[in-house]
Coordinates of C-alpha atoms and ligand atoms in Angstrom, one line a residue:
X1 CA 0.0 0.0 0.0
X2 CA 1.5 3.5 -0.9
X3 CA 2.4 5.5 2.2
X4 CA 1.9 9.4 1.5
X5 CA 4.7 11.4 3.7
X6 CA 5.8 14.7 3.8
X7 CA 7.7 17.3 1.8
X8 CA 10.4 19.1 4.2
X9 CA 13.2 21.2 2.6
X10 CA 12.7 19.7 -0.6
X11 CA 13.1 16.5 0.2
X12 CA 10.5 14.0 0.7
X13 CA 9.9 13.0 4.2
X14 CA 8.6 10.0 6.2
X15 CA 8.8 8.7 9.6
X16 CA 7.7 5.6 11.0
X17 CA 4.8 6.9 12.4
X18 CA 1.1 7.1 13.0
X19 CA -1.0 6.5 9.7
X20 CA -4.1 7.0 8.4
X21 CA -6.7 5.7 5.7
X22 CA -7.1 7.6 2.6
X23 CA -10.0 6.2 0.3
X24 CA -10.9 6.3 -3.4
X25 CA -14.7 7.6 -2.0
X26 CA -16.3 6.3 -6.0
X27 CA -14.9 3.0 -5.1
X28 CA -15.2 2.5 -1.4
X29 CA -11.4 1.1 -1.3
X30 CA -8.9 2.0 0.2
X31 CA -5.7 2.2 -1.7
X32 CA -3.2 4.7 0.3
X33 CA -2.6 6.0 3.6
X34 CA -0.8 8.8 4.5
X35 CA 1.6 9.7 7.6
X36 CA 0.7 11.3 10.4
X37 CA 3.8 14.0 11.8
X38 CA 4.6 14.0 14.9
X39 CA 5.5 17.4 16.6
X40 CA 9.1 16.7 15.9
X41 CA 8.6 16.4 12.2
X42 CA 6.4 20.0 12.2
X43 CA 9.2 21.1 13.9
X44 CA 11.4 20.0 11.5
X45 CA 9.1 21.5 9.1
X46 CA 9.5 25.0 10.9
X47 CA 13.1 24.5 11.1
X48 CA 13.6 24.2 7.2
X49 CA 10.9 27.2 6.6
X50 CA 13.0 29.4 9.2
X51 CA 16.1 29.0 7.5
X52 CA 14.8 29.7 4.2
X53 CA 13.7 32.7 5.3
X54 CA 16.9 35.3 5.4
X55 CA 17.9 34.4 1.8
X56 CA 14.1 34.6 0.3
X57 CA 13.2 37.5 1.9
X58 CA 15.9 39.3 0.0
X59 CA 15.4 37.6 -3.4
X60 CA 14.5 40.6 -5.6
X61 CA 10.8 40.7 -5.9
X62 CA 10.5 39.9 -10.2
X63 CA 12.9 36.9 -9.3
X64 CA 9.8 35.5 -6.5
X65 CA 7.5 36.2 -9.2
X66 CA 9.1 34.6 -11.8
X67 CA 8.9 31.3 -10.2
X68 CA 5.2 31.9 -10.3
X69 CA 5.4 32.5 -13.7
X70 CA 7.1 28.9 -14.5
X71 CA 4.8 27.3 -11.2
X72 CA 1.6 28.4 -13.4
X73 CA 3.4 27.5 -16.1
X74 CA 3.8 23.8 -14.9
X75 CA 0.7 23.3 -13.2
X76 CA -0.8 23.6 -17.1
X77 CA 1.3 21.4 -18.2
X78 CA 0.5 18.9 -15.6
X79 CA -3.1 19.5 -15.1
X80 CA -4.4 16.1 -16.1
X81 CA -2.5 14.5 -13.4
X82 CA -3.3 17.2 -11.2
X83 CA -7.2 16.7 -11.7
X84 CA -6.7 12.9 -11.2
X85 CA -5.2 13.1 -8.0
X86 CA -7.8 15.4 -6.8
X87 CA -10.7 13.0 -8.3
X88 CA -8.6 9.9 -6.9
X89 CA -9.2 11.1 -3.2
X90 CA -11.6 13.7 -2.9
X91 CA -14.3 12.0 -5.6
X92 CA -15.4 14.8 -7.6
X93 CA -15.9 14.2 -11.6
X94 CA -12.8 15.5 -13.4
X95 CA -14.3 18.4 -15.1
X96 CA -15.2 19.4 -11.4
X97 CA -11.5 19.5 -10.6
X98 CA -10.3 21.0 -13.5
X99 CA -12.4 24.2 -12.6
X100 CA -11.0 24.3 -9.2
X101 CA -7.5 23.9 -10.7
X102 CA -8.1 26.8 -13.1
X103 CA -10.0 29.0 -9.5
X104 CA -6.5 28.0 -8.1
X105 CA -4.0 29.2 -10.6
X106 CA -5.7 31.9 -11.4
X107 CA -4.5 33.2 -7.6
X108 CA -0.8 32.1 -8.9
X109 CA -1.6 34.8 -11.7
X110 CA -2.5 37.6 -9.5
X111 CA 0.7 36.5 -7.6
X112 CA 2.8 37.3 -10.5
X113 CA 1.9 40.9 -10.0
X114 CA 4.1 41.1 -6.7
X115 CA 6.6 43.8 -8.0
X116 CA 3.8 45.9 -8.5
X117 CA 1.5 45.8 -5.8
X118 CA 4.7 45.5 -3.3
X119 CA 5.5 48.7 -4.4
X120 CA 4.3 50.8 -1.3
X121 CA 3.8 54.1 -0.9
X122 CA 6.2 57.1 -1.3
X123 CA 5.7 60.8 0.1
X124 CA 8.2 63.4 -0.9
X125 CA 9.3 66.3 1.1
X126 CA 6.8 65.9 4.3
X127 CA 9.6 68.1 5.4
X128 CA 12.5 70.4 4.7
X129 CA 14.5 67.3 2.5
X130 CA 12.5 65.0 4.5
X131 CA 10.9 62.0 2.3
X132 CA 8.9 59.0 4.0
X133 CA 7.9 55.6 2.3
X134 CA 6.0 52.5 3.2
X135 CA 7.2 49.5 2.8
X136 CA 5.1 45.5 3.0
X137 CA 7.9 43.4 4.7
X138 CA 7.3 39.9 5.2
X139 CA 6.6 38.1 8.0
X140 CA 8.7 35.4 8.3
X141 CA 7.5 31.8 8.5
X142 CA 3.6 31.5 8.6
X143 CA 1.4 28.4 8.5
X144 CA -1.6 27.1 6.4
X145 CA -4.2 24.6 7.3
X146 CA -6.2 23.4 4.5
X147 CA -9.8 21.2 4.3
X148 CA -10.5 18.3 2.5
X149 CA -13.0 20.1 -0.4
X150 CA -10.5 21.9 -2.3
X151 CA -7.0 20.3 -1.9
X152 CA -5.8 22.3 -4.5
X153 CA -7.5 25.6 -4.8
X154 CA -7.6 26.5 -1.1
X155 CA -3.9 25.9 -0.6
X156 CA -3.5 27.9 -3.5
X157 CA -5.5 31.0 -1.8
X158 CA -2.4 31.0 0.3
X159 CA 0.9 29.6 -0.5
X160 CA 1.5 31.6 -3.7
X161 CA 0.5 34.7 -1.9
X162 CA 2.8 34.3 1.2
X163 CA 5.6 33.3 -1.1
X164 CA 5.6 35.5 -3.4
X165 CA 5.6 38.7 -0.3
X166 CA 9.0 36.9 0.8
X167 CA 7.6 34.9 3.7
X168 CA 8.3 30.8 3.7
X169 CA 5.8 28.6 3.8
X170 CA 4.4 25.5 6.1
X171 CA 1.3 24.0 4.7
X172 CA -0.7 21.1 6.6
X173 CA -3.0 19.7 4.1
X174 CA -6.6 17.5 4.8
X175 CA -5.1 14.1 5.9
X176 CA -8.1 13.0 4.0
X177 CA -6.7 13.7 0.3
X178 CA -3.4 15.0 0.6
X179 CA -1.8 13.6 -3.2
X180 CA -2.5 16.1 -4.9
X181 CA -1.9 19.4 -2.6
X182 CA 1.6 17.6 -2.2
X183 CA 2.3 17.1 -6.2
X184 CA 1.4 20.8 -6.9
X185 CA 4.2 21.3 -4.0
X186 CA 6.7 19.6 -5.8
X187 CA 5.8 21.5 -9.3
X188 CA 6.5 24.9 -7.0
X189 CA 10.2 23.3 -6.2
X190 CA 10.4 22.2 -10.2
X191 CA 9.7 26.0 -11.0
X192 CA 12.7 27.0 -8.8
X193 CA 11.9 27.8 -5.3
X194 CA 14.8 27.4 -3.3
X195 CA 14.7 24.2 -0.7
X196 CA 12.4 25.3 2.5
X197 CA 10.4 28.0 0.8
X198 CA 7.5 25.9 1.1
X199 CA 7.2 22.8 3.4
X200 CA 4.1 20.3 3.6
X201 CA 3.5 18.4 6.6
X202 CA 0.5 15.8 6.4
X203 CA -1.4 15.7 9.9
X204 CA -4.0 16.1 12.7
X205 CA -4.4 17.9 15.2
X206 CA -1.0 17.3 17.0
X207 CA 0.6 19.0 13.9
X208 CA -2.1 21.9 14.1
X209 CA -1.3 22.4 17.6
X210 CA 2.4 22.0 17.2
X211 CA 1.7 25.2 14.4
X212 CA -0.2 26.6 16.8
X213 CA 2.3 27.1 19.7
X214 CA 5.7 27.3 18.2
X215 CA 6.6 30.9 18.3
X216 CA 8.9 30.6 14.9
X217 CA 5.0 30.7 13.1
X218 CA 4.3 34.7 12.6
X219 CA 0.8 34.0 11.1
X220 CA -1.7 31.1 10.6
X221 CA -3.9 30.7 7.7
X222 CA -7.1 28.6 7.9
X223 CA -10.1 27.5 6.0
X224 CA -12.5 25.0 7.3
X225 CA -15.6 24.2 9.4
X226 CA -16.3 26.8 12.3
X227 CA -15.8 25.1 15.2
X228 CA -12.1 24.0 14.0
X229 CA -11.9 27.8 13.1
X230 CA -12.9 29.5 16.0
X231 CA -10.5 27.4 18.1
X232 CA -7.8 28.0 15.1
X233 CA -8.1 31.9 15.4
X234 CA -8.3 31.8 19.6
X235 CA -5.3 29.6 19.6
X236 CA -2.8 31.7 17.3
X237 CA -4.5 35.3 18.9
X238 CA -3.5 34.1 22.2
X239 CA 0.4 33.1 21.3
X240 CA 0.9 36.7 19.6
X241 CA 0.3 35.4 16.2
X242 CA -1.6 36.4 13.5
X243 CA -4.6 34.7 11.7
X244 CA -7.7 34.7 9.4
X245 CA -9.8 31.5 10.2
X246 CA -12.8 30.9 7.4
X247 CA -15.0 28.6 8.5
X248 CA -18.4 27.4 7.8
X249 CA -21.5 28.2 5.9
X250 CA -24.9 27.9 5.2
X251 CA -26.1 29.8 1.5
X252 CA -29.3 30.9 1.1
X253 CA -30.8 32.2 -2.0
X254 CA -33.6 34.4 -2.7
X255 CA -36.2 33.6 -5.0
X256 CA -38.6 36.1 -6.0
X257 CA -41.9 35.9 -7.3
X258 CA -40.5 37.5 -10.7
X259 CA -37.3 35.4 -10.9
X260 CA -36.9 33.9 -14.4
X261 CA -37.7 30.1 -12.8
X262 CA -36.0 28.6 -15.6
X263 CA -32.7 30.5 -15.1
X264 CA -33.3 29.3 -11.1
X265 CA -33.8 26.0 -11.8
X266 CA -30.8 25.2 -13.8
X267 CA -28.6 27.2 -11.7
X268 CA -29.8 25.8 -8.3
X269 CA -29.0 22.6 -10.0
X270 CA -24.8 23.1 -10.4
X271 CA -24.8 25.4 -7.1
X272 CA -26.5 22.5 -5.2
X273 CA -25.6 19.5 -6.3
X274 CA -22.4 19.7 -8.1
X275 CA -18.8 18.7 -6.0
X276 CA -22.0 16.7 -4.1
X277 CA -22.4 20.3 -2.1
X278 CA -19.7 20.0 -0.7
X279 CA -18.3 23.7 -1.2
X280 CA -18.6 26.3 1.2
X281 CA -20.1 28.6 -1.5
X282 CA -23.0 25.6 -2.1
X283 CA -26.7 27.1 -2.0
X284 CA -28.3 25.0 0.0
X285 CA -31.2 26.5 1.0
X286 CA -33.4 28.1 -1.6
X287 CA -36.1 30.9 -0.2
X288 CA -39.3 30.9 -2.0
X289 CA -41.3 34.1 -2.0
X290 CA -44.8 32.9 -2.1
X291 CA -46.0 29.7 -2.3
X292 CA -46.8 29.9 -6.2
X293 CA -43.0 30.6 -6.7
X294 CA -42.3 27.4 -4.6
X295 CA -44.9 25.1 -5.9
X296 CA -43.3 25.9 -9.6
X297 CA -39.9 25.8 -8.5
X298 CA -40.5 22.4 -6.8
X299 CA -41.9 21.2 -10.1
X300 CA -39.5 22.2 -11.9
X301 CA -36.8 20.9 -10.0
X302 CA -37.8 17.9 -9.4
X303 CA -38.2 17.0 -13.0
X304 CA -34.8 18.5 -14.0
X305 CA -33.3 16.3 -11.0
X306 CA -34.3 13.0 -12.6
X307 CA -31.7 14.0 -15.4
X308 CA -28.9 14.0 -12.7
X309 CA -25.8 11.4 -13.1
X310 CA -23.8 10.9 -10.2
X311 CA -20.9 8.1 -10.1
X312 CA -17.4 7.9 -10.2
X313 CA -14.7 10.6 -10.6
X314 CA -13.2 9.7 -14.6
X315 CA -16.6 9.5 -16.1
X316 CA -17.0 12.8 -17.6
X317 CA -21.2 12.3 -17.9
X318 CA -21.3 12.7 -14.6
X319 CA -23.0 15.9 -12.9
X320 CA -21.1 14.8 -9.5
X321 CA -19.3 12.4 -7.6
X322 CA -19.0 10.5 -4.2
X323 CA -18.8 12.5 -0.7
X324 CA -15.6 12.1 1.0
X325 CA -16.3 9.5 3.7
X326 CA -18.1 7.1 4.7
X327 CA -18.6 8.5 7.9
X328 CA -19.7 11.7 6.1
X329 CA -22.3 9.9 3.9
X330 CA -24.1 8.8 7.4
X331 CA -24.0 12.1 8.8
X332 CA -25.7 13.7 5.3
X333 CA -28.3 11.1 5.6
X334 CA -28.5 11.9 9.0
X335 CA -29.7 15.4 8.4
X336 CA -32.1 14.4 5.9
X337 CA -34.2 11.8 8.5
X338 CA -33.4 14.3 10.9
X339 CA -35.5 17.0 8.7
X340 CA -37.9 14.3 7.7
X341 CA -38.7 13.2 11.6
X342 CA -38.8 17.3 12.2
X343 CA -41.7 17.7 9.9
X344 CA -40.2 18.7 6.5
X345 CA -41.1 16.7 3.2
X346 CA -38.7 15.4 1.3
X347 CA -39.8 15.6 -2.4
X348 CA -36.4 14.0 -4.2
X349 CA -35.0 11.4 -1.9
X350 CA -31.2 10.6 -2.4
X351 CA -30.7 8.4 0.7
X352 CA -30.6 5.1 -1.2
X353 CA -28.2 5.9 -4.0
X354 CA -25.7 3.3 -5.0
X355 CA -24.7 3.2 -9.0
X356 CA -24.3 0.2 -11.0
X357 CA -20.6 -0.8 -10.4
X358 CA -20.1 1.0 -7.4
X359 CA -22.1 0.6 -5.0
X360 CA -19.6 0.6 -2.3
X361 CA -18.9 4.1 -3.2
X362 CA -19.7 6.8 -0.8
X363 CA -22.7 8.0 -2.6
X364 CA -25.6 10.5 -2.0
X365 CA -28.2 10.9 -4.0
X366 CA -29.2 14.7 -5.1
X367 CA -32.0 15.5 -2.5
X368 CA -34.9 17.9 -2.9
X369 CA -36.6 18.9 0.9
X370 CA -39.4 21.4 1.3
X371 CA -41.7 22.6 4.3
X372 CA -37.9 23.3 5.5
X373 CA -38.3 25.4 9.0
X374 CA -35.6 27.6 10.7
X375 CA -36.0 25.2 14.0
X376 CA -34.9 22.6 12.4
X377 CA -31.3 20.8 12.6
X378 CA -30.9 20.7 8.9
X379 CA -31.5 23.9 8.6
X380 CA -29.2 25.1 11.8
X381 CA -26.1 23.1 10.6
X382 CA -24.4 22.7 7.4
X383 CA -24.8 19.6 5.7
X384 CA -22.1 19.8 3.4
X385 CA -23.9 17.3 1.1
X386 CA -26.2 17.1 -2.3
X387 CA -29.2 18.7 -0.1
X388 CA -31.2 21.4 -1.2
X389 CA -33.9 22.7 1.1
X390 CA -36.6 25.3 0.3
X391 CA -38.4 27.2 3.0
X392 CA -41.2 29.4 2.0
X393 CA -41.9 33.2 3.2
X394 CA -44.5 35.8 2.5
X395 CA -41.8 38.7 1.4
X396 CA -38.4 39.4 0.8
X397 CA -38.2 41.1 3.7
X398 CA -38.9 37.6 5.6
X399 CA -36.3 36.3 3.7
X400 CA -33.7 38.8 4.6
X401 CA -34.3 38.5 8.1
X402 CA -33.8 34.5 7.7
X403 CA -30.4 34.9 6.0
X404 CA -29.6 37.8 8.8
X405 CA -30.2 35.3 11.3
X406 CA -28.3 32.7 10.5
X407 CA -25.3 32.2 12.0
X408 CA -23.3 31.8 8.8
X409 CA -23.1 34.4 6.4
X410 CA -20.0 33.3 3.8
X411 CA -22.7 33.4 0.7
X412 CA -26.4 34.4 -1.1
X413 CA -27.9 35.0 -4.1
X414 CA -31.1 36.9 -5.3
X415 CA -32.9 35.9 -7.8
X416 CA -35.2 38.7 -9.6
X417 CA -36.0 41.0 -12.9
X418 CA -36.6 44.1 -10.4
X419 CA -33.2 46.0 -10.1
X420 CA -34.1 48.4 -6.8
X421 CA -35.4 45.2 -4.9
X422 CA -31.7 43.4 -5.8
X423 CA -29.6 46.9 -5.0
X424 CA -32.2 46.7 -1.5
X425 CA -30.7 43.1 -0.9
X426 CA -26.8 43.6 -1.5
X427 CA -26.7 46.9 0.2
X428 CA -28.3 45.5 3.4
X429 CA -27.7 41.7 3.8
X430 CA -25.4 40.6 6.6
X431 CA -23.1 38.2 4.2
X432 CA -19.8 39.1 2.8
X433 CA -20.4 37.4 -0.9
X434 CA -23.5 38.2 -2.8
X435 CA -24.9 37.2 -5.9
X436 CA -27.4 39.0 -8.2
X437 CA -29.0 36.4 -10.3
X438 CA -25.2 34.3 -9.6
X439 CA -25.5 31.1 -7.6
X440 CA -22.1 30.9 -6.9
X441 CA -20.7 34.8 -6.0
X442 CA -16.9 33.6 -5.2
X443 CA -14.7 36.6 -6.0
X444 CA -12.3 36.5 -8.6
X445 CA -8.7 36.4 -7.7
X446 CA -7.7 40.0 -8.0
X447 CA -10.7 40.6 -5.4
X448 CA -10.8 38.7 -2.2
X449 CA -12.9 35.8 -0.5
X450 CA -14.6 36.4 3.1
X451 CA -17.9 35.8 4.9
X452 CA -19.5 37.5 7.9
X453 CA -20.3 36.4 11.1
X454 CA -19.2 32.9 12.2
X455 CA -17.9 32.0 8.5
X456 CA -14.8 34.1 9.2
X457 CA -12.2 34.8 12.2
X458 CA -10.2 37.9 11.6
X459 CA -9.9 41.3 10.3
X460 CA -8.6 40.7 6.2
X461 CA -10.2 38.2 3.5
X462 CA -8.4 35.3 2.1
X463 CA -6.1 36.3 -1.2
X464 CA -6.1 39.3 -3.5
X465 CA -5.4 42.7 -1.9
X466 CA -6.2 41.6 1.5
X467 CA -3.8 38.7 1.2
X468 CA -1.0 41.0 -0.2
X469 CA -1.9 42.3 3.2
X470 CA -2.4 40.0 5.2
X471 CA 1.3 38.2 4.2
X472 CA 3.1 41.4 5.0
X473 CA 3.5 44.0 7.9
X474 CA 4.0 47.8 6.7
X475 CA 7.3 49.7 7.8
X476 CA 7.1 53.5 7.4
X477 CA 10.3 55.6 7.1
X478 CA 11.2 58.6 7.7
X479 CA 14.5 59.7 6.1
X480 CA 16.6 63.2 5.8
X481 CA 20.3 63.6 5.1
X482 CA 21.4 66.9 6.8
X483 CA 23.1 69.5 4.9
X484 CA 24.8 72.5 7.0
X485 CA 21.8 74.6 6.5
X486 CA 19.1 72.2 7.7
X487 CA 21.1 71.5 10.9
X488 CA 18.8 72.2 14.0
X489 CA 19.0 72.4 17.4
X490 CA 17.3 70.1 19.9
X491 CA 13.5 70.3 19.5
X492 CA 11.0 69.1 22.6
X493 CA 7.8 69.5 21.3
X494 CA 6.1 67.4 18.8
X495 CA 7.4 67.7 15.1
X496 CA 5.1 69.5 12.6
X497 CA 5.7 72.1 10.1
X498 CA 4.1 74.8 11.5
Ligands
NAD501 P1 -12.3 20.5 9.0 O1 -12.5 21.7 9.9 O2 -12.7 19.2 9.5 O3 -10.7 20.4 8.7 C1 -10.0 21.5 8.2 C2 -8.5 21.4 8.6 O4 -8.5 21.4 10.0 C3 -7.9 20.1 8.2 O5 -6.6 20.3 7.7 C4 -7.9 19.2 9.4 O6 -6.9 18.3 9.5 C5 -7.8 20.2 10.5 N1 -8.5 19.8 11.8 C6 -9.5 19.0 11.9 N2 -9.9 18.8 13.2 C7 -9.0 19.5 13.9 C8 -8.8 19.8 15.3 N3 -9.6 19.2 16.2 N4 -7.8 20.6 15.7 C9 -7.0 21.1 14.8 N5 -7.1 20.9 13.4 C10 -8.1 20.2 13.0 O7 -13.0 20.9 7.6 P2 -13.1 19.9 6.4 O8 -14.2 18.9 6.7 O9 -11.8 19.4 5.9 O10 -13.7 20.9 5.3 C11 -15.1 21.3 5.2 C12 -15.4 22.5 5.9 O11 -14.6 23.6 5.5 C13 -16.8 23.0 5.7 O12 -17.3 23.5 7.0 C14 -16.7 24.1 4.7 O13 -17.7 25.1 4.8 C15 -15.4 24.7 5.1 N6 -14.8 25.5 4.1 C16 -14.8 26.8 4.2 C17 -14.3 27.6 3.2 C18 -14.3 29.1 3.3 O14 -13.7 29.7 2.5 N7 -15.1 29.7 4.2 C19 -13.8 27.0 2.0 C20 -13.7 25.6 2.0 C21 -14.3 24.9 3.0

């Protein structure tokens, strides 16, 4: 059985330590396992990252970027393999991961910019001969922590970023498909980044903590389900580092009673069901305003559902794959008999899906639920599954106050024709990312990615300008050289020019 380990100072790196399963969720199998670092091989990690640090710091900034030049460079080359990898152990359909590849490098582009957006800012003659700049230094070593839905994408929110602004690198990966995050590693190191720029360590919570505490780590990066977040962001606060956690979500959109149903249907169906729902941008929950808008909507979806294909990763028919567990295909049929037993009606029933071939895949059926109410479990938590729910309200300003509710507030989406009611919604909704008539609002690269409330921990957004930010600390200077006639005395009160 292959053994996945760790890539430390540009070497790969095992240990005879703890492992863990990872599966092939179409199959059910189980055809790798991956180590499990101990604190001493984080540390090592840290070690590596700390030492690279001096020497990459002072690389000129158009030599950082050019290695992101030849890293995007490569991961075209190699996105076949790449989108394998990602199918092998996460389960969705290649096509799937060949978008999330393209999401990711795109961040690699906007990292290529570094020489212009690290430029600072200059001020000339705030004085007699006096000039002052700004500079973005980096920070020195800083962590990520990465989930399991996007092994290549999320990782690529960060590492490019905190390279390219002169920091080095530890990334800890989902133990639960790890392959690929740690190929598009090694591509970085084929592109030219010196030995300890950027270190993966595959782990659990004893490398997270180890992160965590070790005062080498200036900042921690983290996307992944609240609770794991908030803990995350309390953690690194409290040992003086510091961090933006992202965490859960639960998407709502808005469907109003002059939506274009057609256009609703067919994008509910991708921003449901596709990647199985698992994506933190998923809308889950769709808001009916009125019940004639529901009943239709219902209809219509539940016809267009019988059309779905779900099954294994390489089969490019398919709409979406397994979920990552089997233990995670329990808990999304959980929710469903939980809604069920809670009153709701569940119109499209995926609980019993198993395709011809592979049946011990870990398979969920695209699932339809109305009557959906905000008491309910279901609706509290995130499923993170092929569930869409539909509650119904009498106005959109029902709806608002639903979403506004929630705890989670990463994504929405309106659907109407009536331009004041939509400008109404985006100007007043508590959630960071909104769509107008969009099912999936995720910012482009040169913009950056953020929810409100408990879907993020911390002041700046994941990647564009408030990565650039978030990777760097500003340094102002204040510089004269004295001539003999600028020569003063001693002066006790504050400077100004007055
Ligand atoms: P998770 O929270 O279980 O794991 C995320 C990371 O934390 C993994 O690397 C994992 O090894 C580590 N981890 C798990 N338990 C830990 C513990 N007790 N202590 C320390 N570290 C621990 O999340 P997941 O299941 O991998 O990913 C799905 C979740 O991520 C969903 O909630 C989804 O909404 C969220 N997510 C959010 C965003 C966003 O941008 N807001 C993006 C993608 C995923």
């Amino acid at each position: 059985m292959q053994t996945i380990g760790h890539f430390i100072n540009g070497q790969h790196h095992d240990e005879h330590s703890r492992t863990q399963a990872v599966f092939n969720p179409s199959t059910g199998t189980q055809d790798k396992q991956v180590s499990i670092a101990s604190a001493k091989t984080v540390e090592h990690a840290i070690a590596s990252a700390q030492a690279a640090f001096p020497a990459w710091r002072d690389t000129p900034v158009i030599k950082r970027a050019r290695v992101m030049f030849k890293f995007k460079e490569l991961l075209e080359q190699h996105a076949d393999k790449i989108c394998e990898l990602i199918g092998e152990e996460h389960g969705k359909i290649v096509h799937d991961a060949a978008g999330e590849l393209q999401r990711g490098i795109e961040n690699v582009e906007y990292a290529c910019g570094a020489p212009e957006f690290l430029k600072g800012e200059f001020s000339k003659n705030v004085g007699p001969s006096i000039d002052s700049w700004s500079e973005m230094q980096p920070l020195g070593v800083v962590a990520g922590i990465t989930p399991f839905n996007f092994p290549v994408m999320v990782p690529l929110w960060m590492f490019p970023m905190a390279i390219v602004c002169g920091n080095t690198f530890v990334l800890k990966p989902s133990e639960r498909d790890p392959s690929a995050t740690l190929y598009i590693a090694q591509l970085l190191q084929q592109a030219g980044l010196p030995d300890g720029v950027l270190n993966v360590v595959n782990g659990d919570k004893v490398a997270v903590d180890t992160l965590l505490h070790d005062h080498r780590v200036q900042a921690v990066s983290f996307v992944g389900s609240t609770p794991i977040a908030q803990y995350i962001y309390q953690t690194a606060t409290a040992n003086g580092k510091r961090c933006q956690a992202l965490g859960g979500a639960k998407n709502h959109a808005i469907v109003m009673p002059d939506a274009d149903i057609d256009n609703v249907v067919s994008s509910l169906l991708g921003a449901a069901f596709g990647s199985s729902g698992e994506r933190c941008m998923a809308l889950s929950v769709a808001v009916a305003v009125g019940d004639e808008v529901a009943d239709l909507m219902i209809a219509k979806l539940s016809e267009a559902m019988k059309a779905l294909k779900y099954g294994p990763y390489f089969d490019k028919n398919n709409d979406f794959g397994a979920v990552i567990t089997a233990e995670h295909k329990a808990k999304v049929i959980a929710y469903i008999d939980s809604a069920e037993q809670q009153g709701a009606k569940i119109i499209v029933d995926g609980r019993q899906a198993a395709p011809t071939g592979y049946e011990n895949g870990f398979y969920v059926g695209a699932t339809l639920i109305d009557q959906v109410q905000a008491n309910m479990t279901s609706y509290k938590e995130e499923i993170f599954g092929p569930v869409l729910q539909v509650m119904r309200v009498n106005n959109m300003q029902e709806a608002m106050d639903l979403i506004d509710n929630h705890e989670y507030g990463n994504g929405t989406c309106i659907y109407t024709r009536d331009g004041e009611a939509a400008r109404y919604f985006s100007d007043h909704i508590k959630v960071g990312m909104v769509g107008i008539n969009v099912p999936l609002p995720v910012p482009v690269a040169y913009h950056s990615f953020g929810g409100w409330k408990r879907s993020l921990f911390g002041d700046l957004y994941a990647y564009g300008p408030d990565g650039a930010r978030f990777y760097t600390r500003r340094k102002t200077i204040t510089q004269r050289w004295p001539t003999a006639n600028v020569r003063e005395g001693a002066q006790f009160s504050m400077p100004t020019l007055n």
